[in-house]
Backbone as CSV, one residue per row, in Angstrom:
resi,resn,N_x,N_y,N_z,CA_x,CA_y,CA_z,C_x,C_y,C_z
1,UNK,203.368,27.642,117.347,202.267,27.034,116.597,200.930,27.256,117.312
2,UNK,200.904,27.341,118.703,199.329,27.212,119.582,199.132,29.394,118.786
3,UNK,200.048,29.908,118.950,199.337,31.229,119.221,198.972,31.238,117.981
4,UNK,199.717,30.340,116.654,199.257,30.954,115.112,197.810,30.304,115.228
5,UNK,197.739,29.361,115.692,196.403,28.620,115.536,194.970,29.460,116.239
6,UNK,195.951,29.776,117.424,195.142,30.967,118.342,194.363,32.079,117.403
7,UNK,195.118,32.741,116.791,194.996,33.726,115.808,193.812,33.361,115.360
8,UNK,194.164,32.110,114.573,193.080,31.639,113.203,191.966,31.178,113.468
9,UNK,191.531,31.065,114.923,190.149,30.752,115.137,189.390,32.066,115.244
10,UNK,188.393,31.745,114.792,186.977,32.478,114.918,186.842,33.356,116.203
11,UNK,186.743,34.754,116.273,185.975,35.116,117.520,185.168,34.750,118.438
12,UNK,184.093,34.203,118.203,183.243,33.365,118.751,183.974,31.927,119.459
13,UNK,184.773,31.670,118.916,185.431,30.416,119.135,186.637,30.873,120.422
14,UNK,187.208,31.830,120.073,187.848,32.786,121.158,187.222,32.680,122.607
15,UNK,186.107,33.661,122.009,184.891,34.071,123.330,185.364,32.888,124.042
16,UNK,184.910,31.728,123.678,184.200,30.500,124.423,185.090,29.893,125.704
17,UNK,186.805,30.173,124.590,188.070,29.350,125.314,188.380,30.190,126.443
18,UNK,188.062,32.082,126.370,188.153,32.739,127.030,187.610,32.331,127.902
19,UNK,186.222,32.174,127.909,185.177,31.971,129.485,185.499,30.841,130.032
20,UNK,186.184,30.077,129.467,185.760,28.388,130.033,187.258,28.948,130.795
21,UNK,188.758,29.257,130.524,189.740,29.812,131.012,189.490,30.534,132.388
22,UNK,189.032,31.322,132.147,188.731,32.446,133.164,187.757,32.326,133.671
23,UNK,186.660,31.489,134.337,185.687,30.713,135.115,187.009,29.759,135.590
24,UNK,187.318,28.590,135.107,188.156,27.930,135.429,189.082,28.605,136.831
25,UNK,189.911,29.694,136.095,190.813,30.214,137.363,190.182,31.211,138.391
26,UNK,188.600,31.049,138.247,188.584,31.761,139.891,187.954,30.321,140.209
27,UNK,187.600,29.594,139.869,187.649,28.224,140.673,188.874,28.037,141.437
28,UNK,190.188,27.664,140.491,190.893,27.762,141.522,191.566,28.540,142.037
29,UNK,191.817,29.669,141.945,191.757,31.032,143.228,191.162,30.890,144.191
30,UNK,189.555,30.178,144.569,188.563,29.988,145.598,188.796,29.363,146.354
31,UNK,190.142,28.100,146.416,190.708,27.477,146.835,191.718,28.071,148.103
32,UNK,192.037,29.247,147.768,192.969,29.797,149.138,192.481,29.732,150.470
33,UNK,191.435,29.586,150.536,190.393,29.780,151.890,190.844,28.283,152.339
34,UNK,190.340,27.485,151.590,190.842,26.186,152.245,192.076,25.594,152.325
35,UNK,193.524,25.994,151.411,194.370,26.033,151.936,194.712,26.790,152.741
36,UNK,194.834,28.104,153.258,194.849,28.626,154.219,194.263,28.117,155.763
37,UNK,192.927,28.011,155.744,193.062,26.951,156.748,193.286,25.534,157.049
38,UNK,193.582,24.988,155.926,194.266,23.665,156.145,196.383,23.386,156.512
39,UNK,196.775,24.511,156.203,198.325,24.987,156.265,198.246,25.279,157.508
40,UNK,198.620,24.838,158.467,198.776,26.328,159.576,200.247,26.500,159.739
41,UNK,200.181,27.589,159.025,201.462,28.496,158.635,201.218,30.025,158.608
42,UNK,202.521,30.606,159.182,201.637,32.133,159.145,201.233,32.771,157.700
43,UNK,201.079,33.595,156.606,200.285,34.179,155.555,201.620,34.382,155.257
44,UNK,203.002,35.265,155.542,203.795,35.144,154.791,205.098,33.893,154.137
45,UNK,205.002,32.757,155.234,205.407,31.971,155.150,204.490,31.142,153.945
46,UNK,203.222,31.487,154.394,201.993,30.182,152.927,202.684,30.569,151.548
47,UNK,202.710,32.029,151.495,202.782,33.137,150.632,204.124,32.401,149.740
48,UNK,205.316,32.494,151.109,206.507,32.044,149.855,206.545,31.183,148.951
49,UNK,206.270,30.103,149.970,206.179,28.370,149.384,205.533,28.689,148.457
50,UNK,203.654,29.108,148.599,203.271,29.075,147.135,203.997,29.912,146.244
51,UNK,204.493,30.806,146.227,205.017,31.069,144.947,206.786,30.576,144.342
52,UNK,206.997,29.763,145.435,207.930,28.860,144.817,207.291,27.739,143.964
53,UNK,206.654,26.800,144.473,206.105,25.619,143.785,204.712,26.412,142.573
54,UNK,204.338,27.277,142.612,204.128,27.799,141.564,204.904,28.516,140.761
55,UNK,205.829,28.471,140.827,207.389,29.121,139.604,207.725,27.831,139.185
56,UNK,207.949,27.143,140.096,208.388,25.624,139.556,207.470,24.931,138.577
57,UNK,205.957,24.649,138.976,205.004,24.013,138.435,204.758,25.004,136.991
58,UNK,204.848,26.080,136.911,205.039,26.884,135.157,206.270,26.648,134.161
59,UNK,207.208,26.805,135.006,208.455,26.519,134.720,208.730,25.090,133.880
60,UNK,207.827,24.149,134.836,207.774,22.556,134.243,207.127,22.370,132.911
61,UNK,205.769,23.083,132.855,205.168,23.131,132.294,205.599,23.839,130.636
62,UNK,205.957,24.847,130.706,206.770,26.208,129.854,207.977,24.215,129.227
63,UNK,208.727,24.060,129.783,209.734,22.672,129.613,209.328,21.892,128.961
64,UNK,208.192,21.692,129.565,207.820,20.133,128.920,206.467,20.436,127.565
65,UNK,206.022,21.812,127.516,205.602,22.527,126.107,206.202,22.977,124.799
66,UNK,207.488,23.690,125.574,208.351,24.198,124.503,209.866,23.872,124.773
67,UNK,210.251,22.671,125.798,211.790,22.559,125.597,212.489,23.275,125.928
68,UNK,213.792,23.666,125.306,214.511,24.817,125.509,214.170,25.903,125.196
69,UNK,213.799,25.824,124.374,212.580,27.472,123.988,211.791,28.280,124.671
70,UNK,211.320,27.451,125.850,211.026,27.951,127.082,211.752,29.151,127.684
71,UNK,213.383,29.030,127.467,213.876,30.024,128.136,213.918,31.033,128.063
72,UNK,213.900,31.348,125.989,213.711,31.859,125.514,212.767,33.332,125.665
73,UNK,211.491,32.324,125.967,210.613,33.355,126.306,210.664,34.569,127.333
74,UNK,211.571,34.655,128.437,211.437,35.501,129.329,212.644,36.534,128.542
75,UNK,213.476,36.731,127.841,213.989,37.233,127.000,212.882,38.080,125.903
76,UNK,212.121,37.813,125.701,211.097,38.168,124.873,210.156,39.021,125.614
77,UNK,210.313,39.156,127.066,208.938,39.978,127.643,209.395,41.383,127.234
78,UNK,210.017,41.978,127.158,209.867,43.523,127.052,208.774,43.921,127.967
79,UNK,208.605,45.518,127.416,208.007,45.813,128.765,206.527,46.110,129.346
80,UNK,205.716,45.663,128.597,204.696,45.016,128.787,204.653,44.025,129.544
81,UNK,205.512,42.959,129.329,205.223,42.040,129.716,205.772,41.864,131.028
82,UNK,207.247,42.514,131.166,207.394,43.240,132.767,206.730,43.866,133.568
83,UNK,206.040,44.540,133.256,205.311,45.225,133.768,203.771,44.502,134.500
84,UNK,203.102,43.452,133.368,202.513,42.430,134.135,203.026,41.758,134.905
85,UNK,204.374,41.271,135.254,205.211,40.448,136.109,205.380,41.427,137.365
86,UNK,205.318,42.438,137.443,206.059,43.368,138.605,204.285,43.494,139.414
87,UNK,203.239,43.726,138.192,201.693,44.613,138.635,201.274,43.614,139.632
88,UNK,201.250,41.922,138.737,200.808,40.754,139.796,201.507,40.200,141.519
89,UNK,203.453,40.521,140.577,203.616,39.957,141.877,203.783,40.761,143.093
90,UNK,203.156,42.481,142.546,203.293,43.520,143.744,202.141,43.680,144.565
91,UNK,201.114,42.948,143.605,199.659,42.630,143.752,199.230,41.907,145.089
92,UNK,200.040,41.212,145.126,199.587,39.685,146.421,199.943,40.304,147.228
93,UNK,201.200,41.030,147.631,201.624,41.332,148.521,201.140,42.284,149.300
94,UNK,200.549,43.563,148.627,199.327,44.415,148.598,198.377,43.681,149.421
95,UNK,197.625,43.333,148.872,196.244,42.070,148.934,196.787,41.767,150.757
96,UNK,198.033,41.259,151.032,198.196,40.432,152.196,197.947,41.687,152.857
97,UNK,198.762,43.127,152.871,199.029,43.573,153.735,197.837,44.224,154.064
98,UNK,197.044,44.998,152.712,195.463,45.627,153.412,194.885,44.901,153.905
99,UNK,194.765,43.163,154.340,193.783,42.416,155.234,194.666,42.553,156.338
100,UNK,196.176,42.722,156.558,196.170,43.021,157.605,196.133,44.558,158.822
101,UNK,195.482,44.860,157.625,195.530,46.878,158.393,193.638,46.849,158.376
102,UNK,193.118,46.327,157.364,191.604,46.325,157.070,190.881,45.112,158.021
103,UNK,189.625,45.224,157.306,188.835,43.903,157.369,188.888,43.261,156.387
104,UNK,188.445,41.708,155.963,188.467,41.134,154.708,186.578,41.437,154.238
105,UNK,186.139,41.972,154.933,184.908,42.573,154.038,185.319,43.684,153.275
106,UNK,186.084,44.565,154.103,186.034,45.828,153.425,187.153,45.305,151.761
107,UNK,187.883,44.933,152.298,188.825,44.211,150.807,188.172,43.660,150.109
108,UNK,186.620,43.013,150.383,185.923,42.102,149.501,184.876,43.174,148.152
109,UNK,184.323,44.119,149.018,183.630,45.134,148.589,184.463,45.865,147.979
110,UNK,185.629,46.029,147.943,186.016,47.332,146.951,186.676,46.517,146.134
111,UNK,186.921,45.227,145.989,187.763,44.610,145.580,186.718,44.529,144.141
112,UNK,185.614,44.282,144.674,184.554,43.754,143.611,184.027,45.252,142.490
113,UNK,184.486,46.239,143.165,184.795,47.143,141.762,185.544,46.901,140.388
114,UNK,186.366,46.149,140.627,186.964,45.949,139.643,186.175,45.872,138.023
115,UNK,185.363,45.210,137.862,184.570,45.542,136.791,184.761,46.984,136.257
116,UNK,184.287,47.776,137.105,183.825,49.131,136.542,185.619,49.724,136.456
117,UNK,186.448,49.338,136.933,188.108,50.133,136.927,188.226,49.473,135.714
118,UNK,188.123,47.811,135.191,188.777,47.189,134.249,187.969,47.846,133.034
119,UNK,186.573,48.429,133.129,185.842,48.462,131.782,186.417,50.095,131.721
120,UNK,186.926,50.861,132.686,187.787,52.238,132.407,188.411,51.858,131.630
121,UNK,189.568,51.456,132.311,191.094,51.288,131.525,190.996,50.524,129.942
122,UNK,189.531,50.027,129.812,189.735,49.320,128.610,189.511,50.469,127.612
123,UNK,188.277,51.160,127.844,187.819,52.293,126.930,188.749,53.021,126.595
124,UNK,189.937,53.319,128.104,190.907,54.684,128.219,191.734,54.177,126.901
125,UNK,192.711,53.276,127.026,193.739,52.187,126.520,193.428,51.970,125.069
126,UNK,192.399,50.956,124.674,192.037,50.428,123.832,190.840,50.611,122.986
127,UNK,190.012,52.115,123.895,188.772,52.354,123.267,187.649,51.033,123.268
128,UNK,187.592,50.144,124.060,186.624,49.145,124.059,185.891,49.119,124.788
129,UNK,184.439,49.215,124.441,182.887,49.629,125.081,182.471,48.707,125.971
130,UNK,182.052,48.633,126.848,181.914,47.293,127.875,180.080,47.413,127.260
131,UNK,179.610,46.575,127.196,178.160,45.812,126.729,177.385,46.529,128.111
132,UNK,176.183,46.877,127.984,175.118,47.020,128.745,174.941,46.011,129.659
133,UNK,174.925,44.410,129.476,174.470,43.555,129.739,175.648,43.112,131.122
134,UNK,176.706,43.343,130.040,177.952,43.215,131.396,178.105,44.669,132.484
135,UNK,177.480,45.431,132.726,177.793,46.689,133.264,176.798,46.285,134.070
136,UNK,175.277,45.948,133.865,174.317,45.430,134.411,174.611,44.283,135.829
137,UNK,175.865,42.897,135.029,175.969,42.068,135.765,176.617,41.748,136.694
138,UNK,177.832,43.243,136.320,178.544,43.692,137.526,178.108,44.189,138.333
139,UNK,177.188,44.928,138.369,176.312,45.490,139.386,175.604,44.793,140.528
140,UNK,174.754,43.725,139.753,174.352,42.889,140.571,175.521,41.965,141.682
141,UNK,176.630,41.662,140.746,177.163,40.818,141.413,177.997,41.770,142.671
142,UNK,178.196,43.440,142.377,178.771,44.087,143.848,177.630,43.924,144.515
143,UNK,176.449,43.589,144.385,175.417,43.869,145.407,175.416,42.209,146.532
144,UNK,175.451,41.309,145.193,175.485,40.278,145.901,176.962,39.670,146.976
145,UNK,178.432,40.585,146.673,179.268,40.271,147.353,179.088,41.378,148.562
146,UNK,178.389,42.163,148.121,178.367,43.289,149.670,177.315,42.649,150.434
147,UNK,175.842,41.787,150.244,175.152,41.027,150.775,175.662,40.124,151.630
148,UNK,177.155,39.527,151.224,177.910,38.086,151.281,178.646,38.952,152.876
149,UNK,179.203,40.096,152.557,180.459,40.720,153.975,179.682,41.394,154.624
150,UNK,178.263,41.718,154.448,177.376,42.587,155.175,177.705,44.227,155.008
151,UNK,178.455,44.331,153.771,178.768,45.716,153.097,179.222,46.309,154.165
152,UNK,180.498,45.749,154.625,181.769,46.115,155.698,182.108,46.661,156.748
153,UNK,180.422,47.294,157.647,180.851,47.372,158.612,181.608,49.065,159.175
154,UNK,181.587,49.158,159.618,182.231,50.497,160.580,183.847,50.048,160.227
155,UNK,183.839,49.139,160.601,185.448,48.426,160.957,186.518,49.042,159.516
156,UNK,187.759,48.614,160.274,188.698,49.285,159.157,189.720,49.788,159.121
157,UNK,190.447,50.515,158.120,191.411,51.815,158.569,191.942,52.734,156.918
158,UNK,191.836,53.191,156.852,192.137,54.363,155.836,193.050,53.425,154.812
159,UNK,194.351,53.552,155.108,195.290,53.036,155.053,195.209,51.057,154.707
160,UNK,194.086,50.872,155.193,194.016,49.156,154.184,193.401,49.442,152.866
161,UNK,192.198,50.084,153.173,191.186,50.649,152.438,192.009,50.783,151.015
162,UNK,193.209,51.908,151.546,193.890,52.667,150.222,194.652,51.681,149.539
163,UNK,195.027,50.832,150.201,196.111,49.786,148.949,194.818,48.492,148.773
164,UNK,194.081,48.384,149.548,192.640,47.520,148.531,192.573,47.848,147.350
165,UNK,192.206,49.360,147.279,192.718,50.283,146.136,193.324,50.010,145.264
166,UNK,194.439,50.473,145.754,195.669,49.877,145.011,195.679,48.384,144.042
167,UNK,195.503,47.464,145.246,195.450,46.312,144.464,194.021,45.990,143.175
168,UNK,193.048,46.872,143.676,192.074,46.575,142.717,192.681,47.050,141.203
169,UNK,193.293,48.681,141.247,193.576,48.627,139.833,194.419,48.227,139.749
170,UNK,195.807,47.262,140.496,196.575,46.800,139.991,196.070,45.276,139.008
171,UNK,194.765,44.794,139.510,194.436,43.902,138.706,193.420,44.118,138.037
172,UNK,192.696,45.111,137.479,192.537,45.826,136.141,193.533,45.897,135.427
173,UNK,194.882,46.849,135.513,195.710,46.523,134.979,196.041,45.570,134.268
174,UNK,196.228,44.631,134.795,196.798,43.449,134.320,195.441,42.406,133.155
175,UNK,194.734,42.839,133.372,193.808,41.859,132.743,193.190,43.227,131.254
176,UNK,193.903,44.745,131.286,193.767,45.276,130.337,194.717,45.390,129.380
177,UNK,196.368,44.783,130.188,198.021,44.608,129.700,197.533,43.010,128.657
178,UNK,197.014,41.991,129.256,196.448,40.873,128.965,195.740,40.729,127.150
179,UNK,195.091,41.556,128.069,193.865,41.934,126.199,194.736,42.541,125.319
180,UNK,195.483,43.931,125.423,196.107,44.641,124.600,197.124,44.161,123.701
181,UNK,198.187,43.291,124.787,199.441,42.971,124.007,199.568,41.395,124.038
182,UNK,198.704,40.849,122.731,198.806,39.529,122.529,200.134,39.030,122.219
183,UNK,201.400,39.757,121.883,202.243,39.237,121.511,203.293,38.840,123.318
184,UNK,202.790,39.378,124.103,203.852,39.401,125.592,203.452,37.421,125.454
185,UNK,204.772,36.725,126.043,204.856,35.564,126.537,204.666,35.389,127.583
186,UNK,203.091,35.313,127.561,202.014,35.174,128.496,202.547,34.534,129.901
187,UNK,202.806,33.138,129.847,203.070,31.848,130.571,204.401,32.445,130.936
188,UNK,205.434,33.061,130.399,206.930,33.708,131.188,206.620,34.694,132.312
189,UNK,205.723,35.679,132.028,205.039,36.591,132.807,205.025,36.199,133.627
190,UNK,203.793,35.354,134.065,202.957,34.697,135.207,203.868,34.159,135.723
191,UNK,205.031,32.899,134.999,205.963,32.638,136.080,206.922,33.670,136.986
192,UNK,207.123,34.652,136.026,207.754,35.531,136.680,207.286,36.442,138.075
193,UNK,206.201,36.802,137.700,204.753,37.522,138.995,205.229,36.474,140.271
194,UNK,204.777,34.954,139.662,204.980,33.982,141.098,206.454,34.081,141.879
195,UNK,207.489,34.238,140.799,209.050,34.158,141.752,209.129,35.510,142.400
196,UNK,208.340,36.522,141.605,208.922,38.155,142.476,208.069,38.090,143.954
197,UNK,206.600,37.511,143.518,206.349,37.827,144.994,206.689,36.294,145.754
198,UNK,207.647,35.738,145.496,207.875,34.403,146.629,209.221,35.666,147.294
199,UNK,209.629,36.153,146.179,210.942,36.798,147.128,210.905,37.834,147.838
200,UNK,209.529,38.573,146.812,209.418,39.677,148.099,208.927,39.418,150.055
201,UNK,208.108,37.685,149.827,207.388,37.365,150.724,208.535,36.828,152.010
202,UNK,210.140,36.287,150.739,211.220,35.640,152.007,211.499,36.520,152.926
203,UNK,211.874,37.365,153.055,212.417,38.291,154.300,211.461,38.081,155.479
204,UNK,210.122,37.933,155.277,209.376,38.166,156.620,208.555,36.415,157.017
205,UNK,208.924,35.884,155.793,208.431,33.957,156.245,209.001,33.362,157.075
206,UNK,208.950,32.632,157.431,209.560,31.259,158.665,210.331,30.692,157.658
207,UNK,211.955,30.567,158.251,212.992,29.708,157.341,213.156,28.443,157.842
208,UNK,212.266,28.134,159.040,212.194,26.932,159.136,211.371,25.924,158.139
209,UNK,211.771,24.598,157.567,211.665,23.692,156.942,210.265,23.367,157.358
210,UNK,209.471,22.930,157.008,207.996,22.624,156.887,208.230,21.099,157.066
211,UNK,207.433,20.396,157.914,206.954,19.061,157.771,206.548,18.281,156.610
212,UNK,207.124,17.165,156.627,206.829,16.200,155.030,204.866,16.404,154.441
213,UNK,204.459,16.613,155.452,203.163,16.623,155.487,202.457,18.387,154.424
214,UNK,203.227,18.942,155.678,202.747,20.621,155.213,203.205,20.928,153.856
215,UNK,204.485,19.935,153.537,205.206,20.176,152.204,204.596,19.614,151.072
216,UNK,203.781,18.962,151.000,202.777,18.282,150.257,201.610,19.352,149.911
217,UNK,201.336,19.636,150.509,199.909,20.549,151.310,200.450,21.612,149.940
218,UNK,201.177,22.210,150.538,202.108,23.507,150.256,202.525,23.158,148.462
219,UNK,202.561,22.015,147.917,202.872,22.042,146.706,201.766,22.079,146.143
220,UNK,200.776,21.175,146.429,198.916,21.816,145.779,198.481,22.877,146.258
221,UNK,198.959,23.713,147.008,198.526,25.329,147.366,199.384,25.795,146.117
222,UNK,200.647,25.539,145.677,201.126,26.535,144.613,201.093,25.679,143.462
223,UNK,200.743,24.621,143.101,200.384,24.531,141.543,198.918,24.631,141.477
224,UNK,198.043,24.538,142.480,196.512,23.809,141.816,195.642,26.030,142.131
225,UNK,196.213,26.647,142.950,195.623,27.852,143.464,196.741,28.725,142.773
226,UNK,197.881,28.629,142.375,198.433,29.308,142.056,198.996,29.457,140.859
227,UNK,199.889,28.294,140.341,200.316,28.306,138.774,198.677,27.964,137.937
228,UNK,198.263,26.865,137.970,197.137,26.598,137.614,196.383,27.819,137.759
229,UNK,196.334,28.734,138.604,195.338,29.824,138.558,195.575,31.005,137.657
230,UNK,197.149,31.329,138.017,197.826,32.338,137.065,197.519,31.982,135.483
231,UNK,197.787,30.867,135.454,198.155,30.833,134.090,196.847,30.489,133.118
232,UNK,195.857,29.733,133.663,194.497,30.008,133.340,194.163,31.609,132.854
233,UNK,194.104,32.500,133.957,193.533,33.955,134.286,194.301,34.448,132.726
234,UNK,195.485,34.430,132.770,196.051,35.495,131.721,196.507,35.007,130.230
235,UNK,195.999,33.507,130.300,195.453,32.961,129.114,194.360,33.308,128.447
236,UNK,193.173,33.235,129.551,191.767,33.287,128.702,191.789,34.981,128.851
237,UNK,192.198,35.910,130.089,191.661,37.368,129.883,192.098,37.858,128.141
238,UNK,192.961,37.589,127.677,193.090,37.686,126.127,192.462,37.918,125.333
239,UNK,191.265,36.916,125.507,190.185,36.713,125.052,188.712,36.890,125.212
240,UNK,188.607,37.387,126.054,187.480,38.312,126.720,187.385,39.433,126.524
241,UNK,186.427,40.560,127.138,186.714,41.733,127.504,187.227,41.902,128.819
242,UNK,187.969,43.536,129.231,188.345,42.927,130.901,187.014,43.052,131.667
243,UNK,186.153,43.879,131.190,185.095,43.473,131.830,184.256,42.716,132.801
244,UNK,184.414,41.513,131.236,183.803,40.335,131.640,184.873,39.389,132.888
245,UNK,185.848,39.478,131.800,186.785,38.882,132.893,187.235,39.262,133.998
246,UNK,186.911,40.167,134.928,186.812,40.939,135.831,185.363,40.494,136.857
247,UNK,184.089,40.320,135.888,182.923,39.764,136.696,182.988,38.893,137.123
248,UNK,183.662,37.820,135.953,183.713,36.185,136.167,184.724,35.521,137.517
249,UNK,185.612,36.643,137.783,186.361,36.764,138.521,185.641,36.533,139.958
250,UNK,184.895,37.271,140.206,183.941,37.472,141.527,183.120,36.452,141.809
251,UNK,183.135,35.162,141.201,182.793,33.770,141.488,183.643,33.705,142.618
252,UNK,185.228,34.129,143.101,185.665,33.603,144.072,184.918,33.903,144.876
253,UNK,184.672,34.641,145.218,183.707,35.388,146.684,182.819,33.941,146.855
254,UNK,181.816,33.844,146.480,180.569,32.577,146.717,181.237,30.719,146.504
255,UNK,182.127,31.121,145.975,183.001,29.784,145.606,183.750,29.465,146.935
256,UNK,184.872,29.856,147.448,185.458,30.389,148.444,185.280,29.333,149.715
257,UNK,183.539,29.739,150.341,182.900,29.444,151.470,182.818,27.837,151.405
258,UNK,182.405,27.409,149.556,181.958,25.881,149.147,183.275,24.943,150.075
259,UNK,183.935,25.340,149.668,185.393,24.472,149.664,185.282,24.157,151.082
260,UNK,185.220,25.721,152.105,185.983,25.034,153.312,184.291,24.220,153.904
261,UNK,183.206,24.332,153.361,182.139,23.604,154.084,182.523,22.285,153.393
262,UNK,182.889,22.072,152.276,183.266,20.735,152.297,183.848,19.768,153.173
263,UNK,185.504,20.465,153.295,186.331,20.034,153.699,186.393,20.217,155.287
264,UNK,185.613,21.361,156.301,185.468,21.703,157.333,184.384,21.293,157.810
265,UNK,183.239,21.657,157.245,181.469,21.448,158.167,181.288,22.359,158.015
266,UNK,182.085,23.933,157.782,181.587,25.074,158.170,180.117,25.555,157.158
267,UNK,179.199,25.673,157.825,177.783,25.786,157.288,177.926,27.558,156.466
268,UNK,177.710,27.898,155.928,177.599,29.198,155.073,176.690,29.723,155.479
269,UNK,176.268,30.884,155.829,175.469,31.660,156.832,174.363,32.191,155.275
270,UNK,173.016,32.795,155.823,172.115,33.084,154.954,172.141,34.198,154.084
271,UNK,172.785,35.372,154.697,173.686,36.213,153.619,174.796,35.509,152.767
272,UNK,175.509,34.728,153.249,176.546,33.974,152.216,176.084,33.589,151.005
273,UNK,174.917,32.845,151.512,174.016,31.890,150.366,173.570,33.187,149.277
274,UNK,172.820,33.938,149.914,172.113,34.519,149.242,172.686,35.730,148.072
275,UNK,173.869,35.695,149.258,174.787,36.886,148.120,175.104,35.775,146.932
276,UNK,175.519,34.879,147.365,176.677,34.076,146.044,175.464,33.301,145.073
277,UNK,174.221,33.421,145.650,173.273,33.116,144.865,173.054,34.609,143.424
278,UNK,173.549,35.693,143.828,173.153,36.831,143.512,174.483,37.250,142.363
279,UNK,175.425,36.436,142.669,177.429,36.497,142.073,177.004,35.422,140.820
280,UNK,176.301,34.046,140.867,176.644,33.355,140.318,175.255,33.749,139.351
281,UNK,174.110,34.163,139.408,172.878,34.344,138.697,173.494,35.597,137.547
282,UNK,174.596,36.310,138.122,174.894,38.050,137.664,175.904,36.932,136.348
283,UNK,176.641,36.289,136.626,177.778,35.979,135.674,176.911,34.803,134.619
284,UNK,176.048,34.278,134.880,175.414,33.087,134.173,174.933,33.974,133.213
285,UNK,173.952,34.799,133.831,173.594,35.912,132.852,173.639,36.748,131.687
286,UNK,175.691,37.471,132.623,176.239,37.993,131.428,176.628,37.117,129.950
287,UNK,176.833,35.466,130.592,177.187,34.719,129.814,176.141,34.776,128.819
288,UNK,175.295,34.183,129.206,173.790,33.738,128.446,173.207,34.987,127.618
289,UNK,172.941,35.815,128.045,172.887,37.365,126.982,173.786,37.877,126.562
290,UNK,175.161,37.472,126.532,176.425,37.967,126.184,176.274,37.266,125.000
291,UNK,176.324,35.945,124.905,176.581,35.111,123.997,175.350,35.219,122.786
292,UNK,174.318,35.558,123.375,172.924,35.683,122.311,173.012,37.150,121.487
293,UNK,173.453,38.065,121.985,174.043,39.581,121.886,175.224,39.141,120.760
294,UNK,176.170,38.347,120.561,176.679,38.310,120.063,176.631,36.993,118.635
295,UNK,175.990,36.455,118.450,175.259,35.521,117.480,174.280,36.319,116.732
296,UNK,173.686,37.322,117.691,172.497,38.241,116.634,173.862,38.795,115.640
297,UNK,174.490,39.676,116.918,175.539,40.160,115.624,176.698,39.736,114.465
């Protein structure tokens, strides 16, 4: 019943659920910084847990939406929708390993291409024109995340660089699999992405049991950064262009720093400010002339 209803709204009405969706989940994506340093656990051990209690927390959710019918759905992915399940959960794992061969500037800067890979694959795929206005706001906003890492530095190694790579079009991909095939069971996917990479992450985690404390910690690292994030992202990209949803994305970068000065003291340095001043002006933008661009028409 949600997707027939889905259907029957208005484009415009689409647009809207799209942005508010996909703003939403790099909010909480921005969140890893501060669980990460609030866990102290090594990255593949954080890694599992969250994507256990984020399989669980979709899983609940998928239950207590559709019942037994829930189960249903992962029966229904075909291969589209496998294929988003394998792209995401091969994705993280990627992601972990080029920060540990790279720098996390250099991962930040190429990462923030994504715009221009997602507005490829859309044209290639689906023939869909990315707007002037959004090509514009991606621009600004690589300028303002290369402002944010100090545009990366000497530092490095070939070899992080190349699966940064990697992971960038693996999430183009996924946010052009997203748009294309409205019929994949979206919410089965995403749970699925979270269990492949919890298992790819067991072999190299700590099998020691976590403290009542860390285990708490560790369940709002994988529902509030992780199911909550997944399932936001590949809800609203649907409904967007990947484009856009690709720019809106790059709020994590300037978002990110907020959290742990909250929760830490840590003061945000004057490139920080100024880049994420430069991330969040680029996406307000696309919004605000996106949306007027599209009312003329």
């Amino acid at each position: 019943m949600t997707g027939r209803r889905s259907r029957l709204m208005n484009p415009q009405a689409q647009y809207r659920i799209g942005l508010v969706m996909v703003t939403a989940s790099a909010v909480a994506w921005s969140t890893a910084g501060f669980f990460t340093r609030l866990i102290a656990l090594d990255s593949w051990t954080l890694l599992f847990w969250r994507g256990v209690f984020a399989t669980a927390g979709m899983l609940a959710f998928m239950l207590a939406t559709q019942g037994k019918a829930a189960f249903g759905q992962f029966a229904k992915l075909r291969g589209p929708g496998w294929l988003f399940a394998l792209i995401s959960g091969a994705g993280m794992i990627v992601y972990i390993t080029s920060l540990t061969l790279t720098t996390v500037a250099h991962v930040s800067i190429i990462y923030c291409i994504v715009p221009f890979v997602a507005a490829g694959m859309a044209w290639l795929v689906m023939r869909e024109r990315p707007s002037q206005v959004a090509i514009a706001a991606s621009f600004v906003a690589l300028i303002g995340v290369g402002i944010m890492v100090g545009f990366g530095g000497r530092e490095g190694s070939i070899a992080g660089d190349l699966l940064a790579v990697v992971m960038t079009i693996g999430m183009a991909g996924m946010m052009v699999i997203t748009r294309k095939h409205h019929d994949i069971p979206i919410l089965a996917a995403a749970c699925l992405s979270a269990l492949l990479s919890s298992l790819a992450c067991w072999p190299l985690a700590s099998h020691a049991m976590p403290t009542p404390i860390e285990l708490g910690e560790l369940v709002l690292f994988g529902l509030i950064n992780s199911a909550l994030g997944i399932a936001l992202f590949t809800l609203g990209a649907r409904r967007i262009p990947a484009i856009e949803t690709a720019l809106i994305g790059a709020l994590d970068a300037p978002l990110a720093p907020v959290w742990v000065w909250l929760a830490f003291g840590e003061t945000p340095g004057r490139n920080t400010i100024l880049g994420g001043i430069l991330v969040f002006g680029a996406v307000l933008a696309n919004i605000s002339l996106g949306a007027r661009s599209r009312v003329a028409a």
